[in-house]
Amino acid sequence: MLTKVIKIGLKIGIRFMFEKYFDASLAKKIPNSNEKQFLSLIYRQWWHILYDNAPILLKDLQQNDKDFLENLLRFLGYKCLLNEKIHLYTIDYISNFGIINLNGSIIEELIISYCELWVRVNVSKNQSVLIYSKFNNKFYIGSKSKTLGSSPAVDIFENQNFQNIEDLSLIELEVDFELIEDYKLIIDNLKRYDEIT
Amino acid sequence: MKIGINWTSPRDLELILHLKHENRVDYVEILVDNFLHLEPSLIRSVLGDLPVAIHIMSSKFLTSDNSKLEKLASLLKKWFETIDPIYVSDHLGLFELNGNISPLLIEINYLEQDYYLKKTENWQSLLQINLLLENYPSYTNIGMNQLTFFNALKKNLNILPLFDISNAIIANKNIGIDMNNWAEVLGDVNHFHCGGFREIEGRGQILEAPLILDSHDTLIDSEVSLFLNSKILPNERITLTIERDADKSYQNWIKDRNSIHV
């Protein structure tokens, strides 16, 4: 009887601690339970996103930098969810912090993954997202399905391919320098997460 | 009973039209998030008078600020006017926790009942329709109070579940919620979901029983048919949407359809 009471108490305790243990570094402390397995599943899903979207970067990273990438992709996904407008970004700003040595192919990989995330999670009338890379001097356009039967797409344009701004006629264009500052704040405050083992 | 299919992406048009032309579906349920950037009249132009339901995934009505919800509701109402859906449904759940985005929908703490009832009431009033809410495939003990919350939804707001039979089976397997207990809220329910599920791949943890995941990538379990035959009185208003989100093909959908025995 006492064992049963303790078991029930533990279950109730874990239920109310779930929110707290959503932080991966704390989640390791939960005893084996449904809660721990579900949290583990969530973090494995994030790793699948990394493998699918940033294989070049993963290959180049040292172990401790994988945490940064995990958080960066979460951040990109977060910004996708937050923003319903279309912005002109200079994502290369990230390279200024020296956290990771970004090269052209890695930047391109990150930008493409951002576009792909955006077309999946953006819930609005907006058709496309536009990202400009100063590093690569390229425009990246992520577009939702243009009509029924078609698929989302990410197109890449060299800067010189645009004759004038009307080439972007289907896309609202808005420069948001505040967002660039947001990147700095978020990256400065990134937590380093440990995978649940 | 009418059988329908979930149409989650514009790219799946060919499959939907194939099923329609072969008279294999009685209606289509659109995951409207992925179509909102298109004109709703396109849906009617390809489906004709085939009935359509609207299923919302990422409104985030429990957490978004009201200005965003008003904007989204305005867009959705245009869809309601054009499509005239047989029902409109949304999800109870969280997309982030403590500032961390989750790739999986997280179950709410139903003990914060008043807060979530208020949010739900607000969303329904913005949409100006009778909203259905899908029950969650509970993975953790936080789901023990889900039934109490759906009772409160019905009593306080006259909101019924879009009852996902598979999700209820999953909650039974994961945390022991008795399927019979849902009888209290099912009396007036006409709209149902079902989908495939499987065991979550473990990582060497020792658990009393493996966790079951709402995966939508396997054949429909026989318990769905058992439930329909024992708990639901057949009538023409009943709809059952079969959900498949992986290996989407005509052949697989026919196998899913043939796994329902009512």
Short mmCIF file of C-alpha atoms in Angstrom, two decimals:
data_model
loop_
_atom_site.label_atom_id
_atom_site.label_comp_id
_atom_site.label_asym_id
_atom_site.label_seq_id
_atom_site.Cartn_x
_atom_site.Cartn_y
_atom_site.Cartn_z
CA MET A 1 0.00 0.00 0.00
CA LEU A 2 2.79 2.39 0.89
CA THR A 3 4.54 1.59 -2.41
CA LYS A 4 1.32 2.38 -4.29
CA VAL A 5 0.98 5.73 -2.51
CA ILE A 6 4.57 6.64 -3.33
CA LYS A 7 4.05 5.64 -6.97
CA ILE A 8 0.92 7.80 -7.28
CA GLY A 9 2.70 10.69 -5.56
CA LEU A 10 5.62 10.39 -7.97
CA LYS A 11 3.23 10.42 -10.96
CA ILE A 12 1.49 13.55 -9.74
CA GLY A 13 4.85 15.18 -9.00
CA ILE A 14 6.16 14.45 -12.48
CA ARG A 15 2.97 15.80 -14.08
CA PHE A 16 3.39 19.17 -12.52
CA MET A 17 7.11 19.26 -13.17
CA PHE A 18 6.79 18.63 -16.91
CA GLU A 19 6.93 22.32 -17.77
CA LYS A 20 10.06 22.81 -15.70
CA TYR A 21 11.84 19.82 -17.22
CA PHE A 22 11.19 20.93 -20.78
CA ASP A 23 14.69 22.36 -20.57
CA ALA A 24 16.83 19.49 -21.88
CA SER A 25 19.60 19.94 -19.30
CA LEU A 26 17.06 19.49 -16.50
CA ALA A 27 15.10 16.75 -18.24
CA LYS A 28 17.93 14.29 -17.65
CA LYS A 29 17.05 14.42 -13.96
CA ILE A 30 13.55 12.98 -14.43
CA PRO A 31 13.24 9.31 -13.52
CA ASN A 32 12.34 6.92 -16.33
CA SER A 33 8.73 7.73 -17.11
CA ASN A 34 6.32 8.68 -19.87
CA GLU A 35 7.37 12.30 -19.34
CA LYS A 36 11.04 11.51 -19.92
CA GLN A 37 10.31 9.44 -23.01
CA PHE A 38 8.09 12.15 -24.48
CA LEU A 39 10.72 14.83 -23.84
CA SER A 40 13.32 12.55 -25.42
CA LEU A 41 11.06 12.22 -28.46
CA ILE A 42 10.79 16.00 -28.79
CA TYR A 43 14.56 16.41 -28.74
CA ARG A 44 15.05 13.57 -31.20
CA GLN A 45 12.61 15.35 -33.53
CA TRP A 46 14.82 18.44 -33.34
CA TRP A 47 17.86 16.36 -34.23
CA HIS A 48 16.00 14.95 -37.24
CA ILE A 49 15.39 18.55 -38.33
CA LEU A 50 19.11 19.24 -38.04
CA TYR A 51 20.09 16.15 -40.05
CA ASP A 52 17.52 16.93 -42.74
CA ASN A 53 18.21 20.64 -43.01
CA ALA A 54 21.85 21.25 -42.16
CA PRO A 55 24.03 18.22 -42.98
CA ILE A 56 26.96 20.32 -44.24
CA LEU A 57 27.08 22.35 -41.05
CA LEU A 58 26.74 19.28 -38.85
CA LYS A 59 29.66 17.66 -40.62
CA ASP A 60 31.88 20.68 -39.93
CA LEU A 61 30.91 21.23 -36.33
CA GLN A 62 32.83 20.29 -33.25
CA GLN A 63 30.79 18.56 -30.56
CA ASN A 64 30.18 21.65 -28.45
CA ASP A 65 29.01 23.68 -31.44
CA LYS A 66 26.21 21.27 -32.22
CA ASP A 67 24.34 22.85 -29.33
CA PHE A 68 24.61 26.21 -31.03
CA LEU A 69 23.22 24.83 -34.26
CA GLU A 70 20.35 23.13 -32.48
CA ASN A 71 19.45 26.39 -30.82
CA LEU A 72 19.92 28.36 -34.00
CA LEU A 73 17.49 26.19 -35.90
CA ARG A 74 15.04 26.47 -33.05
CA PHE A 75 15.48 30.21 -33.20
CA LEU A 76 14.93 30.27 -36.95
CA GLY A 77 11.82 28.19 -36.50
CA TYR A 78 10.71 30.49 -33.72
CA LYS A 79 11.16 33.56 -35.87
CA CYS A 80 9.23 31.86 -38.64
CA LEU A 81 6.40 31.37 -36.24
CA LEU A 82 6.55 34.91 -34.94
CA ASN A 83 6.77 36.78 -38.20
CA GLU A 84 3.97 37.00 -40.67
CA LYS A 85 5.49 39.70 -42.79
CA ILE A 86 8.19 39.21 -45.39
CA HIS A 87 11.54 40.65 -44.46
CA LEU A 88 14.85 41.24 -46.06
CA TYR A 89 17.42 39.61 -43.81
CA THR A 90 21.13 39.65 -43.65
CA ILE A 91 21.59 36.33 -41.94
CA ASP A 92 25.35 36.58 -42.33
CA TYR A 93 25.24 38.85 -39.30
CA ILE A 94 25.48 35.65 -37.27
CA SER A 95 29.02 35.10 -38.49
CA ASN A 96 30.08 38.34 -36.78
CA PHE A 97 29.81 36.74 -33.38
CA GLY A 98 32.57 34.25 -34.02
CA ILE A 99 30.57 31.44 -32.50
CA ILE A 100 31.03 29.45 -35.60
CA ASN A 101 33.03 30.01 -38.75
CA LEU A 102 30.36 30.21 -41.42
CA ASN A 103 31.33 29.75 -45.07
CA GLY A 104 29.25 30.26 -48.21
CA SER A 105 27.85 26.76 -48.48
CA ILE A 106 26.88 26.64 -44.80
CA ILE A 107 25.21 30.04 -44.98
CA GLU A 108 23.32 28.90 -48.05
CA GLU A 109 22.25 25.73 -46.25
CA LEU A 110 20.96 27.74 -43.27
CA ILE A 111 19.10 30.21 -45.45
CA ILE A 112 17.46 27.45 -47.49
CA SER A 113 16.42 25.69 -44.29
CA TYR A 114 14.92 28.94 -43.04
CA CYS A 115 12.93 29.29 -46.27
CA GLU A 116 11.73 25.70 -46.05
CA LEU A 117 10.68 26.18 -42.42
CA TRP A 118 8.87 29.39 -43.29
CA VAL A 119 6.75 27.87 -46.05
CA ARG A 120 5.77 25.05 -43.67
CA VAL A 121 4.81 27.09 -40.62
CA ASN A 122 3.66 30.49 -41.86
CA VAL A 123 -0.11 30.80 -41.45
CA SER A 124 -1.14 33.85 -43.47
CA LYS A 125 -1.94 35.10 -46.97
CA ASN A 126 1.74 35.79 -47.61
CA GLN A 127 3.08 33.84 -50.55
CA SER A 128 6.83 33.99 -50.11
CA VAL A 129 9.76 34.90 -47.93
CA LEU A 130 12.81 36.68 -49.26
CA ILE A 131 16.29 36.48 -47.78
CA TYR A 132 19.33 38.28 -49.07
CA SER A 133 22.82 37.03 -48.28
CA LYS A 134 25.46 39.73 -48.41
CA PHE A 135 28.09 37.03 -47.98
CA ASN A 136 27.00 35.08 -51.04
CA ASN A 137 25.43 38.04 -52.89
CA LYS A 138 22.35 35.97 -53.57
CA PHE A 139 18.60 36.25 -53.06
CA TYR A 140 16.75 33.25 -51.69
CA ILE A 141 13.00 33.07 -52.16
CA GLY A 142 10.93 30.46 -50.30
CA SER A 143 7.49 30.16 -51.86
CA LYS A 144 4.42 28.27 -50.77
CA SER A 145 2.55 26.14 -53.32
CA LYS A 146 1.61 28.51 -56.12
CA THR A 147 -1.63 26.66 -56.78
CA LEU A 148 -3.35 23.34 -56.06
CA GLY A 149 -1.19 20.48 -57.26
CA SER A 150 2.11 22.31 -56.95
CA SER A 151 4.73 22.08 -54.24
CA PRO A 152 6.53 24.70 -52.17
CA ALA A 153 9.91 25.73 -53.57
CA VAL A 154 13.08 27.58 -52.71
CA ASP A 155 14.62 29.53 -55.58
CA ILE A 156 18.03 31.14 -55.61
CA PHE A 157 18.91 34.22 -57.64
CA GLU A 158 22.26 35.80 -58.18
CA ASN A 159 22.02 39.51 -57.46
CA GLN A 160 22.63 40.51 -61.04
CA ASN A 161 19.58 38.49 -62.19
CA PHE A 162 17.23 41.12 -60.87
CA GLN A 163 16.74 43.89 -63.40
CA ASN A 164 14.70 46.02 -61.05
CA ILE A 165 12.55 45.81 -57.95
CA GLU A 166 9.46 44.89 -60.00
CA ASP A 167 11.03 41.47 -60.49
CA LEU A 168 9.86 40.88 -56.96
CA SER A 169 6.30 41.93 -57.79
CA LEU A 170 4.68 38.98 -56.04
CA ILE A 171 6.47 39.63 -52.80
CA GLU A 172 5.96 42.33 -50.20
CA LEU A 173 9.37 43.67 -49.36
CA GLU A 174 10.13 45.21 -46.01
CA VAL A 175 13.50 45.85 -44.50
CA ASP A 176 13.49 45.22 -40.79
CA PHE A 177 16.69 46.27 -39.14
CA GLU A 178 15.24 45.66 -35.71
CA LEU A 179 15.23 41.98 -36.50
CA ILE A 180 18.95 42.05 -37.04
CA GLU A 181 19.35 43.30 -33.49
CA ASP A 182 17.01 40.54 -32.32
CA TYR A 183 19.44 37.97 -33.70
CA LYS A 184 22.19 39.42 -31.52
CA LEU A 185 20.08 39.34 -28.39
CA ILE A 186 18.89 35.81 -28.96
CA ILE A 187 22.33 34.49 -29.76
CA ASP A 188 23.85 36.19 -26.71
CA ASN A 189 21.34 34.43 -24.54
CA LEU A 190 21.34 31.01 -26.11
CA LYS A 191 21.33 28.19 -23.63
CA ARG A 192 23.48 25.20 -24.30
CA TYR A 193 21.36 22.11 -24.29
CA ASP A 194 22.51 18.60 -23.58
CA GLU A 195 20.90 15.70 -25.30
CA ILE A 196 18.85 13.51 -23.02
CA THR A 197 20.61 10.25 -22.38
CA MET B 1 -21.72 7.22 -41.90
CA LYS B 2 -19.66 9.33 -44.27
CA ILE B 3 -15.96 8.61 -44.76
CA GLY B 4 -13.51 11.37 -45.58
CA ILE B 5 -9.80 11.93 -46.07
CA ASN B 6 -7.46 14.57 -44.67
CA TRP B 7 -6.05 16.84 -47.38
CA THR B 8 -2.99 18.39 -45.78
CA SER B 9 -1.03 19.87 -48.68
CA PRO B 10 -1.89 21.47 -52.05
CA ARG B 11 0.61 19.10 -53.68
CA ASP B 12 -1.71 16.13 -52.97
CA LEU B 13 -4.37 17.32 -55.40
CA GLU B 14 -3.92 14.36 -57.73
CA LEU B 15 -4.63 11.83 -54.97
CA ILE B 16 -7.68 13.75 -53.80
CA LEU B 17 -9.12 13.97 -57.31
CA HIS B 18 -8.43 10.26 -57.91
CA LEU B 19 -10.35 9.33 -54.78
CA LYS B 20 -13.16 11.73 -55.68
CA HIS B 21 -13.52 10.41 -59.22
CA GLU B 22 -13.57 6.82 -57.97
CA ASN B 23 -16.25 7.78 -55.40
CA ARG B 24 -14.01 6.55 -52.59
CA VAL B 25 -14.60 9.59 -50.35
CA ASP B 26 -17.79 11.24 -49.17
CA TYR B 27 -16.03 14.47 -48.15
CA VAL B 28 -12.58 16.03 -47.76
CA GLU B 29 -11.14 17.65 -44.62
CA ILE B 30 -8.65 20.41 -45.46
CA LEU B 31 -5.78 21.29 -43.12
CA VAL B 32 -6.49 24.92 -43.90
CA ASP B 33 -3.16 26.33 -42.62
CA ASN B 34 -1.43 25.04 -45.75
CA PHE B 35 -3.99 26.54 -48.12
CA LEU B 36 -4.59 29.97 -46.59
CA HIS B 37 -2.32 31.76 -49.07
CA LEU B 38 -4.56 30.53 -51.92
CA GLU B 39 -8.05 31.63 -52.90
CA PRO B 40 -10.74 29.40 -51.31
CA SER B 41 -12.65 29.40 -54.59
CA LEU B 42 -9.89 27.15 -56.00
CA ILE B 43 -11.05 24.40 -53.64
CA ARG B 44 -14.61 24.59 -54.89
CA SER B 45 -13.45 24.72 -58.50
CA VAL B 46 -11.66 21.35 -58.16
CA LEU B 47 -14.00 19.59 -55.73
CA GLY B 48 -17.32 20.77 -57.11
CA ASP B 49 -20.07 20.11 -54.60
CA LEU B 50 -18.15 17.47 -52.63
CA PRO B 51 -18.58 18.39 -48.95
CA VAL B 52 -15.55 19.95 -47.28
CA ALA B 53 -14.56 20.26 -43.63
CA ILE B 54 -11.98 22.74 -42.33
CA HIS B 55 -9.37 21.65 -39.80
CA ILE B 56 -7.11 24.27 -38.26
CA MET B 57 -3.68 23.30 -36.90
CA SER B 58 -1.59 26.31 -35.93
CA SER B 59 -3.93 29.09 -34.94
CA LYS B 60 -2.29 28.96 -31.53
CA PHE B 61 -5.47 30.48 -30.15
CA LEU B 62 -4.51 29.56 -26.61
CA THR B 63 -1.37 31.71 -26.64
CA SER B 64 -1.37 34.23 -29.52
CA ASP B 65 -2.20 37.86 -28.87
CA ASN B 66 -5.63 39.01 -29.97
CA SER B 67 -4.48 41.20 -32.85
CA LYS B 68 -2.95 38.17 -34.58
CA LEU B 69 -6.03 36.08 -33.86
CA GLU B 70 -8.32 38.76 -35.28
CA LYS B 71 -6.26 38.86 -38.46
CA LEU B 72 -6.31 35.09 -38.81
CA ALA B 73 -10.01 34.90 -38.01
CA SER B 74 -10.76 37.46 -40.70
CA LEU B 75 -8.94 35.33 -43.27
CA LEU B 76 -10.60 32.14 -42.08
CA LYS B 77 -14.08 33.65 -42.23
CA LYS B 78 -13.63 34.26 -45.96
CA TRP B 79 -12.90 30.55 -46.27
CA PHE B 80 -16.01 29.68 -44.28
CA GLU B 81 -18.15 31.87 -46.57
CA THR B 82 -16.79 30.36 -49.76
CA ILE B 83 -16.42 26.73 -48.66
CA ASP B 84 -19.49 26.39 -46.39
CA PRO B 85 -17.73 23.64 -44.40
CA ILE B 86 -19.59 20.73 -42.80
CA TYR B 87 -17.58 21.48 -39.65
CA VAL B 88 -14.67 23.61 -38.45
CA SER B 89 -12.20 22.22 -35.93
CA ASP B 90 -9.02 23.26 -34.17
CA HIS B 91 -6.45 21.84 -31.73
CA LEU B 92 -6.02 22.24 -28.01
CA GLY B 93 -2.29 22.34 -27.39
CA LEU B 94 0.84 24.37 -26.99
CA PHE B 95 3.53 24.96 -29.58
CA GLU B 96 6.12 26.19 -27.14
CA LEU B 97 6.96 25.81 -23.48
CA ASN B 98 9.11 28.15 -21.41
CA GLY B 99 10.18 29.92 -24.59
CA ASN B 100 11.29 26.69 -26.29
CA ILE B 101 9.60 25.80 -29.55
CA SER B 102 8.40 22.21 -29.67
CA PRO B 103 8.24 20.20 -32.91
CA LEU B 104 5.34 18.24 -31.34
CA LEU B 105 2.09 19.71 -30.04
CA ILE B 106 2.18 19.69 -26.23
CA GLU B 107 -0.83 18.87 -24.10
CA ILE B 108 -2.20 21.69 -21.97
CA ASN B 109 -2.52 21.58 -18.21
CA TYR B 110 -6.27 21.11 -17.98
CA LEU B 111 -6.25 22.18 -14.33
CA GLU B 112 -5.86 25.74 -15.62
CA GLN B 113 -9.41 25.28 -16.79
CA ASP B 114 -10.76 28.81 -16.42
CA TYR B 115 -7.86 30.30 -18.38
CA TYR B 116 -8.20 27.90 -21.29
CA LEU B 117 -12.00 28.12 -21.36
CA LYS B 118 -11.72 31.89 -21.68
CA LYS B 119 -9.22 31.61 -24.52
CA THR B 120 -11.45 29.10 -26.29
CA GLU B 121 -14.52 31.28 -25.87
CA ASN B 122 -12.61 34.22 -27.35
CA TRP B 123 -11.46 32.23 -30.39
CA GLN B 124 -14.93 30.88 -31.09
CA SER B 125 -16.39 34.37 -30.87
CA LEU B 126 -13.79 35.69 -33.32
CA LEU B 127 -14.51 32.90 -35.78
CA GLN B 128 -18.28 33.25 -35.38
CA ILE B 129 -18.91 29.55 -35.93
CA ASN B 130 -19.55 26.47 -33.81
CA LEU B 131 -16.00 25.29 -33.23
CA LEU B 132 -15.06 21.66 -32.58
CA LEU B 133 -11.87 20.81 -30.69
CA GLU B 134 -9.86 17.65 -31.21
CA ASN B 135 -8.99 15.52 -28.21
CA TYR B 136 -5.28 14.93 -27.56
CA PRO B 137 -3.39 11.60 -27.70
CA SER B 138 -2.06 11.90 -24.15
CA TYR B 139 1.52 10.77 -23.58
CA THR B 140 1.97 11.92 -19.99
CA ASN B 141 -0.13 12.06 -16.86
CA ILE B 142 -1.03 15.66 -17.59
CA GLY B 143 -3.76 14.09 -19.74
CA MET B 144 -5.60 12.61 -16.76
CA ASN B 145 -7.86 15.67 -16.62
CA GLN B 146 -8.62 15.90 -20.34
CA LEU B 147 -12.08 14.41 -19.98
CA THR B 148 -12.99 16.85 -17.22
CA PHE B 149 -11.97 19.70 -19.49
CA PHE B 150 -14.08 18.45 -22.40
CA ASN B 151 -17.03 18.15 -20.04
CA ALA B 152 -16.45 21.77 -19.03
CA LEU B 153 -16.22 22.81 -22.71
CA LYS B 154 -19.58 21.22 -23.37
CA LYS B 155 -21.24 22.57 -20.24
CA ASN B 156 -19.89 26.12 -20.34
CA LEU B 157 -19.43 26.84 -24.03
CA ASN B 158 -21.46 24.13 -25.79
CA ILE B 159 -18.28 23.08 -27.58
CA LEU B 160 -18.11 19.47 -28.64
CA PRO B 161 -15.05 17.42 -29.48
CA LEU B 162 -13.95 16.51 -32.93
CA PHE B 163 -13.52 13.08 -31.43
CA ASP B 164 -10.35 11.37 -32.55
CA ILE B 165 -10.98 7.72 -31.72
CA SER B 166 -7.32 6.80 -32.25
CA ASN B 167 -6.18 9.61 -29.94
CA ALA B 168 -8.50 8.28 -27.23
CA ILE B 169 -7.12 4.76 -27.74
CA ILE B 170 -3.58 6.19 -27.44
CA ALA B 171 -4.49 8.01 -24.22
CA ASN B 172 -5.90 4.73 -22.90
CA LYS B 173 -2.73 2.81 -23.75
CA ASN B 174 -0.33 5.52 -22.49
CA ILE B 175 -1.99 6.70 -19.29
CA GLY B 176 -4.99 4.45 -18.77
CA ILE B 177 -7.95 6.75 -19.54
CA ASP B 178 -10.89 4.34 -19.91
CA MET B 179 -12.54 4.61 -23.35
CA ASN B 180 -15.94 4.16 -21.71
CA ASN B 181 -15.48 7.39 -19.77
CA TRP B 182 -15.83 9.43 -22.97
CA ALA B 183 -19.52 8.48 -23.14
CA GLU B 184 -20.43 11.62 -21.18
CA VAL B 185 -19.31 13.97 -23.97
CA LEU B 186 -20.05 11.77 -26.98
CA GLY B 187 -23.84 11.99 -26.90
CA ASP B 188 -24.13 14.80 -29.43
CA VAL B 189 -20.88 14.24 -31.31
CA ASN B 190 -21.20 13.63 -35.04
CA HIS B 191 -17.67 14.19 -36.29
CA PHE B 192 -14.78 11.79 -35.76
CA HIS B 193 -11.17 11.22 -36.68
CA CYS B 194 -9.01 8.13 -36.81
CA GLY B 195 -5.39 7.58 -37.78
CA GLY B 196 -2.57 5.09 -37.52
CA PHE B 197 -0.35 4.88 -34.44
CA ARG B 198 2.79 3.00 -33.37
CA GLU B 199 5.17 2.49 -30.49
CA ILE B 200 7.77 5.20 -29.96
CA GLU B 201 11.26 3.81 -30.53
CA GLY B 202 12.75 3.63 -27.08
CA ARG B 203 16.26 4.49 -26.00
CA GLY B 204 16.90 1.67 -23.62
CA GLN B 205 14.71 3.10 -20.88
CA ILE B 206 12.86 0.62 -18.75
CA LEU B 207 9.20 1.53 -18.73
CA GLU B 208 6.16 -0.41 -17.64
CA ALA B 209 4.79 -0.19 -21.17
CA PRO B 210 6.03 1.38 -24.41
CA LEU B 211 4.72 4.84 -25.29
CA ILE B 212 2.34 4.98 -28.27
CA LEU B 213 2.70 7.80 -30.80
CA ASP B 214 0.00 9.37 -32.93
CA SER B 215 2.01 8.83 -36.11
CA HIS B 216 -0.61 8.70 -38.92
CA ASP B 217 1.62 6.35 -40.87
CA THR B 218 0.14 2.89 -40.25
CA LEU B 219 -3.11 1.09 -40.97
CA ILE B 220 -6.07 1.92 -38.76
CA ASP B 221 -6.18 -0.26 -35.66
CA SER B 222 -9.12 -2.66 -35.23
CA GLU B 223 -10.01 -0.99 -31.93
CA VAL B 224 -11.37 1.95 -33.95
CA SER B 225 -14.00 -0.24 -35.59
CA LEU B 226 -14.77 -1.90 -32.25
CA PHE B 227 -15.37 1.49 -30.72
CA LEU B 228 -17.57 2.71 -33.59
CA ASN B 229 -19.69 -0.43 -33.56
CA SER B 230 -20.15 -0.48 -29.80
CA LYS B 231 -20.38 3.18 -28.85
CA ILE B 232 -21.71 5.18 -31.80
CA LEU B 233 -25.26 4.94 -33.07
CA PRO B 234 -25.10 5.08 -36.86
CA ASN B 235 -26.74 8.02 -38.57
CA GLU B 236 -26.23 9.97 -41.77
CA ARG B 237 -24.69 12.95 -40.00
CA ILE B 238 -21.76 10.93 -38.64
CA THR B 239 -18.45 11.66 -40.38
CA LEU B 240 -15.16 9.80 -39.97
CA THR B 241 -11.97 11.35 -41.36
CA ILE B 242 -9.18 8.87 -41.95
CA GLU B 243 -5.85 10.61 -41.38
CA ARG B 244 -2.68 9.60 -43.15
CA ASP B 245 0.39 11.86 -43.22
CA ALA B 246 3.05 9.50 -44.61
CA ASP B 247 3.20 7.12 -47.59
CA LYS B 248 0.22 8.88 -49.05
CA SER B 249 -0.97 6.88 -52.03
CA TYR B 250 -4.27 5.74 -53.50
CA GLN B 251 -3.48 2.11 -52.59
CA ASN B 252 -2.62 2.93 -48.98
CA TRP B 253 -5.70 5.03 -48.57
CA ILE B 254 -7.89 2.18 -49.87
CA LYS B 255 -6.21 -0.16 -47.36
CA ASP B 256 -6.94 2.39 -44.60
CA ARG B 257 -10.54 2.63 -45.75
CA ASN B 258 -10.92 -1.15 -45.87
CA SER B 259 -9.59 -1.46 -42.31
CA ILE B 260 -12.72 0.28 -41.02
CA HIS B 261 -15.48 -2.29 -40.45
CA VAL B 262 -18.80 -0.77 -39.45
#
